[in-house]
């Protein structure tokens, strides 16, 4: 199966701990992030190492994806390493660094499509570009979600 590598780098004018708290407030995602339908934390307590999060996304209004995020290592508010299962499978990491008044965010994923339609699309002539575009669009909405949640506080 074909692997996809997604790399998203951003800079924020908020502190690393505020960015961390906004992103890890996963139960707020459905109300703030328009592609997110539902999120469920499948482990008890605060999100930490060994936490499992179930996510349901919609792309292009009709295409539904489900995946689980299993956190393998987490150091608040610096990094999280995780695996993903479901309609995508693979692994990823999220690293935050603070430099003065700015926080840089690096989010990296290496995934393969397991959903039959995604696998089919990935082999079309422009399928890989469509999947990469969809990912960028979802991540842009995620960045807007972070900024909105920080502006509301």
mmCIF file with all atom_site columns, C-alpha atoms in Angstrom:
data_model
loop_
_atom_site.group_PDB
_atom_site.id
_atom_site.type_symbol
_atom_site.label_atom_id
_atom_site.label_alt_id
_atom_site.label_comp_id
_atom_site.label_asym_id
_atom_site.label_entity_id
_atom_site.label_seq_id
_atom_site.pdbx_PDB_ins_code
_atom_site.Cartn_x
_atom_site.Cartn_y
_atom_site.Cartn_z
_atom_site.occupancy
_atom_site.B_iso_or_equiv
_atom_site.pdbx_formal_charge
_atom_site.auth_seq_id
_atom_site.auth_comp_id
_atom_site.auth_asym_id
_atom_site.auth_atom_id
_atom_site.pdbx_PDB_model_num
ATOM 1   C CA . UNK A 1 1   ? 0.000   0.000  0.000   1.00 0.00 ? 1   UNK A CA 1
ATOM 2   C CA . UNK A 1 2   ? 1.045   3.556  -0.700  1.00 0.00 ? 2   UNK A CA 1
ATOM 3   C CA . UNK A 1 3   ? 2.183   5.767  2.183   1.00 0.00 ? 3   UNK A CA 1
ATOM 4   C CA . UNK A 1 4   ? 1.462   9.475  2.476   1.00 0.00 ? 4   UNK A CA 1
ATOM 5   C CA . UNK A 1 5   ? 3.670   11.868 4.383   1.00 0.00 ? 5   UNK A CA 1
ATOM 6   C CA . UNK A 1 6   ? 2.045   15.025 5.687   1.00 0.00 ? 6   UNK A CA 1
ATOM 7   C CA . UNK A 1 7   ? 4.094   17.826 7.235   1.00 0.00 ? 7   UNK A CA 1
ATOM 8   C CA . UNK A 1 8   ? 2.445   20.922 8.673   1.00 0.00 ? 8   UNK A CA 1
ATOM 9   C CA . UNK A 1 9   ? 4.473   23.732 10.200  1.00 0.00 ? 9   UNK A CA 1
ATOM 10  C CA . UNK A 1 10  ? 2.936   26.794 11.790  1.00 0.00 ? 10  UNK A CA 1
ATOM 11  C CA . UNK A 1 11  ? 3.874   29.668 14.050  1.00 0.00 ? 11  UNK A CA 1
ATOM 12  C CA . UNK A 1 12  ? 1.622   31.194 16.672  1.00 0.00 ? 12  UNK A CA 1
ATOM 13  C CA . UNK A 1 13  ? 1.899   34.332 18.799  1.00 0.00 ? 13  UNK A CA 1
ATOM 14  C CA . UNK A 1 14  ? 0.591   32.423 21.821  1.00 0.00 ? 14  UNK A CA 1
ATOM 15  C CA . UNK A 1 15  ? 2.560   30.565 24.451  1.00 0.00 ? 15  UNK A CA 1
ATOM 16  C CA . UNK A 1 16  ? 3.353   26.905 23.974  1.00 0.00 ? 16  UNK A CA 1
ATOM 17  C CA . UNK A 1 17  ? 1.178   25.889 26.939  1.00 0.00 ? 17  UNK A CA 1
ATOM 18  C CA . UNK A 1 18  ? -1.850  27.787 25.551  1.00 0.00 ? 18  UNK A CA 1
ATOM 19  C CA . UNK A 1 19  ? -1.461  26.133 22.130  1.00 0.00 ? 19  UNK A CA 1
ATOM 20  C CA . UNK A 1 20  ? -1.051  22.749 23.820  1.00 0.00 ? 20  UNK A CA 1
ATOM 21  C CA . UNK A 1 21  ? -4.182  23.188 25.941  1.00 0.00 ? 21  UNK A CA 1
ATOM 22  C CA . UNK A 1 22  ? -6.258  24.380 22.965  1.00 0.00 ? 22  UNK A CA 1
ATOM 23  C CA . UNK A 1 23  ? -5.310  21.396 20.798  1.00 0.00 ? 23  UNK A CA 1
ATOM 24  C CA . UNK A 1 24  ? -5.647  18.787 23.521  1.00 0.00 ? 24  UNK A CA 1
ATOM 25  C CA . UNK A 1 25  ? -9.126  20.020 24.384  1.00 0.00 ? 25  UNK A CA 1
ATOM 26  C CA . UNK A 1 26  ? -10.354 17.411 21.911  1.00 0.00 ? 26  UNK A CA 1
ATOM 27  C CA . UNK A 1 27  ? -13.931 17.376 23.177  1.00 0.00 ? 27  UNK A CA 1
ATOM 28  C CA . UNK A 1 28  ? -14.268 20.966 21.884  1.00 0.00 ? 28  UNK A CA 1
ATOM 29  C CA . UNK A 1 29  ? -13.173 20.029 18.340  1.00 0.00 ? 29  UNK A CA 1
ATOM 30  C CA . UNK A 1 30  ? -16.684 19.294 16.966  1.00 0.00 ? 30  UNK A CA 1
ATOM 31  C CA . UNK A 1 31  ? -17.962 22.769 17.891  1.00 0.00 ? 31  UNK A CA 1
ATOM 32  C CA . UNK A 1 32  ? -14.902 24.598 16.569  1.00 0.00 ? 32  UNK A CA 1
ATOM 33  C CA . UNK A 1 33  ? -13.474 22.502 13.718  1.00 0.00 ? 33  UNK A CA 1
ATOM 34  C CA . UNK A 1 34  ? -16.021 22.196 10.922  1.00 0.00 ? 34  UNK A CA 1
ATOM 35  C CA . UNK A 1 35  ? -14.791 18.842 9.541   1.00 0.00 ? 35  UNK A CA 1
ATOM 36  C CA . UNK A 1 36  ? -14.974 17.135 12.943  1.00 0.00 ? 36  UNK A CA 1
ATOM 37  C CA . UNK A 1 37  ? -18.276 15.392 13.654  1.00 0.00 ? 37  UNK A CA 1
ATOM 38  C CA . UNK A 1 38  ? -17.458 13.623 16.881  1.00 0.00 ? 38  UNK A CA 1
ATOM 39  C CA . UNK A 1 39  ? -14.544 12.939 19.205  1.00 0.00 ? 39  UNK A CA 1
ATOM 40  C CA . UNK A 1 40  ? -14.548 10.489 22.058  1.00 0.00 ? 40  UNK A CA 1
ATOM 41  C CA . UNK A 1 41  ? -11.798 9.920  24.589  1.00 0.00 ? 41  UNK A CA 1
ATOM 42  C CA . UNK A 1 42  ? -11.723 6.176  25.159  1.00 0.00 ? 42  UNK A CA 1
ATOM 43  C CA . UNK A 1 43  ? -9.502  6.274  28.241  1.00 0.00 ? 43  UNK A CA 1
ATOM 44  C CA . UNK A 1 44  ? -10.170 7.717  31.682  1.00 0.00 ? 44  UNK A CA 1
ATOM 45  C CA . UNK A 1 45  ? -8.586  10.861 33.073  1.00 0.00 ? 45  UNK A CA 1
ATOM 46  C CA . UNK A 1 46  ? -6.440  13.491 31.412  1.00 0.00 ? 46  UNK A CA 1
ATOM 47  C CA . UNK A 1 47  ? -4.991  12.885 27.986  1.00 0.00 ? 47  UNK A CA 1
ATOM 48  C CA . UNK A 1 48  ? -1.518  11.412 28.415  1.00 0.00 ? 48  UNK A CA 1
ATOM 49  C CA . UNK A 1 49  ? 0.632   8.508  27.322  1.00 0.00 ? 49  UNK A CA 1
ATOM 50  C CA . UNK A 1 50  ? -1.515  5.491  26.417  1.00 0.00 ? 50  UNK A CA 1
ATOM 51  C CA . UNK A 1 51  ? -4.628  7.644  25.850  1.00 0.00 ? 51  UNK A CA 1
ATOM 52  C CA . UNK A 1 52  ? -6.896  6.621  22.998  1.00 0.00 ? 52  UNK A CA 1
ATOM 53  C CA . UNK A 1 53  ? -9.037  9.136  21.108  1.00 0.00 ? 53  UNK A CA 1
ATOM 54  C CA . UNK A 1 54  ? -11.695 8.163  18.554  1.00 0.00 ? 54  UNK A CA 1
ATOM 55  C CA . UNK A 1 55  ? -12.345 10.740 15.798  1.00 0.00 ? 55  UNK A CA 1
ATOM 56  C CA . UNK A 1 56  ? -14.985 11.106 13.084  1.00 0.00 ? 56  UNK A CA 1
ATOM 57  C CA . UNK A 1 57  ? -14.336 13.600 10.266  1.00 0.00 ? 57  UNK A CA 1
ATOM 58  C CA . UNK A 1 58  ? -16.314 14.592 7.162   1.00 0.00 ? 58  UNK A CA 1
ATOM 59  C CA . UNK A 1 59  ? -14.568 15.721 3.978   1.00 0.00 ? 59  UNK A CA 1
ATOM 60  C CA . UNK A 1 60  ? -16.301 17.479 1.096   1.00 0.00 ? 60  UNK A CA 1
ATOM 61  C CA . UNK A 1 61  ? -19.632 17.181 2.957   1.00 0.00 ? 61  UNK A CA 1
ATOM 62  C CA . UNK A 1 62  ? -20.162 13.535 1.975   1.00 0.00 ? 62  UNK A CA 1
ATOM 63  C CA . UNK A 1 63  ? -17.046 11.518 2.744   1.00 0.00 ? 63  UNK A CA 1
ATOM 64  C CA . UNK A 1 64  ? -16.772 10.224 6.312   1.00 0.00 ? 64  UNK A CA 1
ATOM 65  C CA . UNK A 1 65  ? -13.561 9.041  7.982   1.00 0.00 ? 65  UNK A CA 1
ATOM 66  C CA . UNK A 1 66  ? -13.077 7.314  11.314  1.00 0.00 ? 66  UNK A CA 1
ATOM 67  C CA . UNK A 1 67  ? -9.761  6.818  13.022  1.00 0.00 ? 67  UNK A CA 1
ATOM 68  C CA . UNK A 1 68  ? -8.267  6.237  16.453  1.00 0.00 ? 68  UNK A CA 1
ATOM 69  C CA . UNK A 1 69  ? -5.309  8.105  17.848  1.00 0.00 ? 69  UNK A CA 1
ATOM 70  C CA . UNK A 1 70  ? -3.267  6.093  20.361  1.00 0.00 ? 70  UNK A CA 1
ATOM 71  C CA . UNK A 1 71  ? -0.763  8.302  22.171  1.00 0.00 ? 71  UNK A CA 1
ATOM 72  C CA . UNK A 1 72  ? 2.474   6.450  22.783  1.00 0.00 ? 72  UNK A CA 1
ATOM 73  C CA . UNK A 1 73  ? 4.606   9.216  24.341  1.00 0.00 ? 73  UNK A CA 1
ATOM 74  C CA . UNK A 1 74  ? 3.614   12.621 25.593  1.00 0.00 ? 74  UNK A CA 1
ATOM 75  C CA . UNK A 1 75  ? 5.567   15.366 27.319  1.00 0.00 ? 75  UNK A CA 1
ATOM 76  C CA . UNK A 1 76  ? 3.352   18.334 28.156  1.00 0.00 ? 76  UNK A CA 1
ATOM 77  C CA . UNK A 1 77  ? 3.655   20.957 26.568  1.00 0.00 ? 77  UNK A CA 1
ATOM 78  C CA . UNK A 1 78  ? 6.465   19.856 24.241  1.00 0.00 ? 78  UNK A CA 1
ATOM 79  C CA . UNK A 1 79  ? 5.592   16.798 22.175  1.00 0.00 ? 79  UNK A CA 1
ATOM 80  C CA . UNK A 1 80  ? 3.245   13.920 21.498  1.00 0.00 ? 80  UNK A CA 1
ATOM 81  C CA . UNK A 1 81  ? 4.014   10.751 19.538  1.00 0.00 ? 81  UNK A CA 1
ATOM 82  C CA . UNK A 1 82  ? 1.105   8.598  18.419  1.00 0.00 ? 82  UNK A CA 1
ATOM 83  C CA . UNK A 1 83  ? -0.155  5.849  16.158  1.00 0.00 ? 83  UNK A CA 1
ATOM 84  C CA . UNK A 1 84  ? -3.312  6.006  14.067  1.00 0.00 ? 84  UNK A CA 1
ATOM 85  C CA . UNK A 1 85  ? -5.678  3.199  13.144  1.00 0.00 ? 85  UNK A CA 1
ATOM 86  C CA . UNK A 1 86  ? -8.981  3.073  11.298  1.00 0.00 ? 86  UNK A CA 1
ATOM 87  C CA . UNK A 1 87  ? -9.547  4.476  7.804   1.00 0.00 ? 87  UNK A CA 1
ATOM 88  C CA . UNK A 1 88  ? -5.895  5.579  7.908   1.00 0.00 ? 88  UNK A CA 1
ATOM 89  C CA . UNK A 1 89  ? -3.088  3.723  9.656   1.00 0.00 ? 89  UNK A CA 1
ATOM 90  C CA . UNK A 1 90  ? 0.379   4.898  10.534  1.00 0.00 ? 90  UNK A CA 1
ATOM 91  C CA . UNK A 1 91  ? 2.118   7.145  13.001  1.00 0.00 ? 91  UNK A CA 1
ATOM 92  C CA . UNK A 1 92  ? 2.755   10.784 13.720  1.00 0.00 ? 92  UNK A CA 1
ATOM 93  C CA . UNK A 1 93  ? 4.265   13.339 16.019  1.00 0.00 ? 93  UNK A CA 1
ATOM 94  C CA . UNK A 1 94  ? 3.518   16.854 17.127  1.00 0.00 ? 94  UNK A CA 1
ATOM 95  C CA . UNK A 1 95  ? 6.292   19.055 18.478  1.00 0.00 ? 95  UNK A CA 1
ATOM 96  C CA . UNK A 1 96  ? 5.940   22.539 19.969  1.00 0.00 ? 96  UNK A CA 1
ATOM 97  C CA . UNK A 1 97  ? 8.880   24.887 20.519  1.00 0.00 ? 97  UNK A CA 1
ATOM 98  C CA . UNK A 1 98  ? 8.771   28.291 22.121  1.00 0.00 ? 98  UNK A CA 1
ATOM 99  C CA . UNK A 1 99  ? 11.085  31.052 20.948  1.00 0.00 ? 99  UNK A CA 1
ATOM 100 C CA . UNK A 1 100 ? 10.487  34.384 22.634  1.00 0.00 ? 100 UNK A CA 1
ATOM 101 C CA . UNK A 1 101 ? 6.918   35.505 21.895  1.00 0.00 ? 101 UNK A CA 1
ATOM 102 C CA . UNK A 1 102 ? 6.357   32.860 19.219  1.00 0.00 ? 102 UNK A CA 1
ATOM 103 C CA . UNK A 1 103 ? 5.543   29.159 19.335  1.00 0.00 ? 103 UNK A CA 1
ATOM 104 C CA . UNK A 1 104 ? 6.399   26.940 16.401  1.00 0.00 ? 104 UNK A CA 1
ATOM 105 C CA . UNK A 1 105 ? 4.350   23.834 15.735  1.00 0.00 ? 105 UNK A CA 1
ATOM 106 C CA . UNK A 1 106 ? 5.515   20.890 13.634  1.00 0.00 ? 106 UNK A CA 1
ATOM 107 C CA . UNK A 1 107 ? 2.947   18.176 12.917  1.00 0.00 ? 107 UNK A CA 1
ATOM 108 C CA . UNK A 1 108 ? 4.105   15.158 10.913  1.00 0.00 ? 108 UNK A CA 1
ATOM 109 C CA . UNK A 1 109 ? 2.156   12.109 9.782   1.00 0.00 ? 109 UNK A CA 1
ATOM 110 C CA . UNK A 1 110 ? 3.121   9.013  7.821   1.00 0.00 ? 110 UNK A CA 1
ATOM 111 C CA . UNK A 1 111 ? -0.083  7.235  6.885   1.00 0.00 ? 111 UNK A CA 1
ATOM 112 C CA . UNK A 1 112 ? -1.504  4.753  4.468   1.00 0.00 ? 112 UNK A CA 1
ATOM 113 C CA . UNK A 1 113 ? -5.109  4.658  3.367   1.00 0.00 ? 113 UNK A CA 1
ATOM 114 C CA . UNK A 1 114 ? -7.135  1.680  4.540   1.00 0.00 ? 114 UNK A CA 1
ATOM 115 C CA . UNK A 1 115 ? -10.574 2.944  3.484   1.00 0.00 ? 115 UNK A CA 1
ATOM 116 C CA . UNK A 1 116 ? -11.428 1.418  0.085   1.00 0.00 ? 116 UNK A CA 1
ATOM 117 C CA . UNK A 1 117 ? -12.370 4.755  -1.499  1.00 0.00 ? 117 UNK A CA 1
ATOM 118 C CA . UNK A 1 118 ? -9.183  6.463  -0.299  1.00 0.00 ? 118 UNK A CA 1
ATOM 119 C CA . UNK A 1 119 ? -7.094  3.590  -1.667  1.00 0.00 ? 119 UNK A CA 1
ATOM 120 C CA . UNK A 1 120 ? -8.902  3.863  -4.992  1.00 0.00 ? 120 UNK A CA 1
ATOM 121 C CA . UNK A 1 121 ? -8.463  7.656  -5.159  1.00 0.00 ? 121 UNK A CA 1
ATOM 122 C CA . UNK A 1 122 ? -4.766  7.391  -4.272  1.00 0.00 ? 122 UNK A CA 1
ATOM 123 C CA . UNK A 1 123 ? -4.107  5.460  -7.491  1.00 0.00 ? 123 UNK A CA 1
ATOM 124 C CA . UNK A 1 124 ? -5.906  7.908  -9.787  1.00 0.00 ? 124 UNK A CA 1
ATOM 125 C CA . UNK A 1 125 ? -3.697  10.299 -11.815 1.00 0.00 ? 125 UNK A CA 1
ATOM 126 C CA . UNK A 1 126 ? -4.366  13.281 -9.501  1.00 0.00 ? 126 UNK A CA 1
ATOM 127 C CA . UNK A 1 127 ? -5.545  11.257 -6.516  1.00 0.00 ? 127 UNK A CA 1
ATOM 128 C CA . UNK A 1 128 ? -2.484  11.817 -4.375  1.00 0.00 ? 128 UNK A CA 1
ATOM 129 C CA . UNK A 1 129 ? -2.721  15.573 -4.961  1.00 0.00 ? 129 UNK A CA 1
ATOM 130 C CA . UNK A 1 130 ? -6.405  15.488 -3.965  1.00 0.00 ? 130 UNK A CA 1
ATOM 131 C CA . UNK A 1 131 ? -5.602  13.656 -0.716  1.00 0.00 ? 131 UNK A CA 1
ATOM 132 C CA . UNK A 1 132 ? -2.783  16.092 0.095   1.00 0.00 ? 132 UNK A CA 1
ATOM 133 C CA . UNK A 1 133 ? -5.069  19.049 -0.683  1.00 0.00 ? 133 UNK A CA 1
ATOM 134 C CA . UNK A 1 134 ? -7.783  17.613 1.580   1.00 0.00 ? 134 UNK A CA 1
ATOM 135 C CA . UNK A 1 135 ? -5.295  17.211 4.397   1.00 0.00 ? 135 UNK A CA 1
ATOM 136 C CA . UNK A 1 136 ? -4.053  20.804 4.014   1.00 0.00 ? 136 UNK A CA 1
ATOM 137 C CA . UNK A 1 137 ? -7.629  22.055 4.050   1.00 0.00 ? 137 UNK A CA 1
ATOM 138 C CA . UNK A 1 138 ? -8.472  20.133 7.227   1.00 0.00 ? 138 UNK A CA 1
ATOM 139 C CA . UNK A 1 139 ? -5.285  21.352 8.927   1.00 0.00 ? 139 UNK A CA 1
ATOM 140 C CA . UNK A 1 140 ? -6.007  24.960 7.957   1.00 0.00 ? 140 UNK A CA 1
ATOM 141 C CA . UNK A 1 141 ? -9.409  24.638 9.623   1.00 0.00 ? 141 UNK A CA 1
ATOM 142 C CA . UNK A 1 142 ? -7.656  23.127 12.637  1.00 0.00 ? 142 UNK A CA 1
ATOM 143 C CA . UNK A 1 143 ? -5.359  26.145 12.856  1.00 0.00 ? 143 UNK A CA 1
ATOM 144 C CA . UNK A 1 144 ? -8.391  28.440 12.685  1.00 0.00 ? 144 UNK A CA 1
ATOM 145 C CA . UNK A 1 145 ? -9.947  26.379 15.478  1.00 0.00 ? 145 UNK A CA 1
ATOM 146 C CA . UNK A 1 146 ? -6.886  26.878 17.673  1.00 0.00 ? 146 UNK A CA 1
ATOM 147 C CA . UNK A 1 147 ? -6.835  30.630 17.082  1.00 0.00 ? 147 UNK A CA 1
ATOM 148 C CA . UNK A 1 148 ? -10.591 30.970 17.643  1.00 0.00 ? 148 UNK A CA 1
ATOM 149 C CA . UNK A 1 149 ? -10.462 29.046 20.902  1.00 0.00 ? 149 UNK A CA 1
ATOM 150 C CA . UNK A 1 150 ? -7.552  31.194 22.117  1.00 0.00 ? 150 UNK A CA 1
ATOM 151 C CA . UNK A 1 151 ? -9.291  34.445 21.128  1.00 0.00 ? 151 UNK A CA 1
ATOM 152 C CA . UNK A 1 152 ? -12.427 33.396 23.003  1.00 0.00 ? 152 UNK A CA 1
ATOM 153 C CA . UNK A 1 153 ? -10.529 32.959 26.266  1.00 0.00 ? 153 UNK A CA 1
#
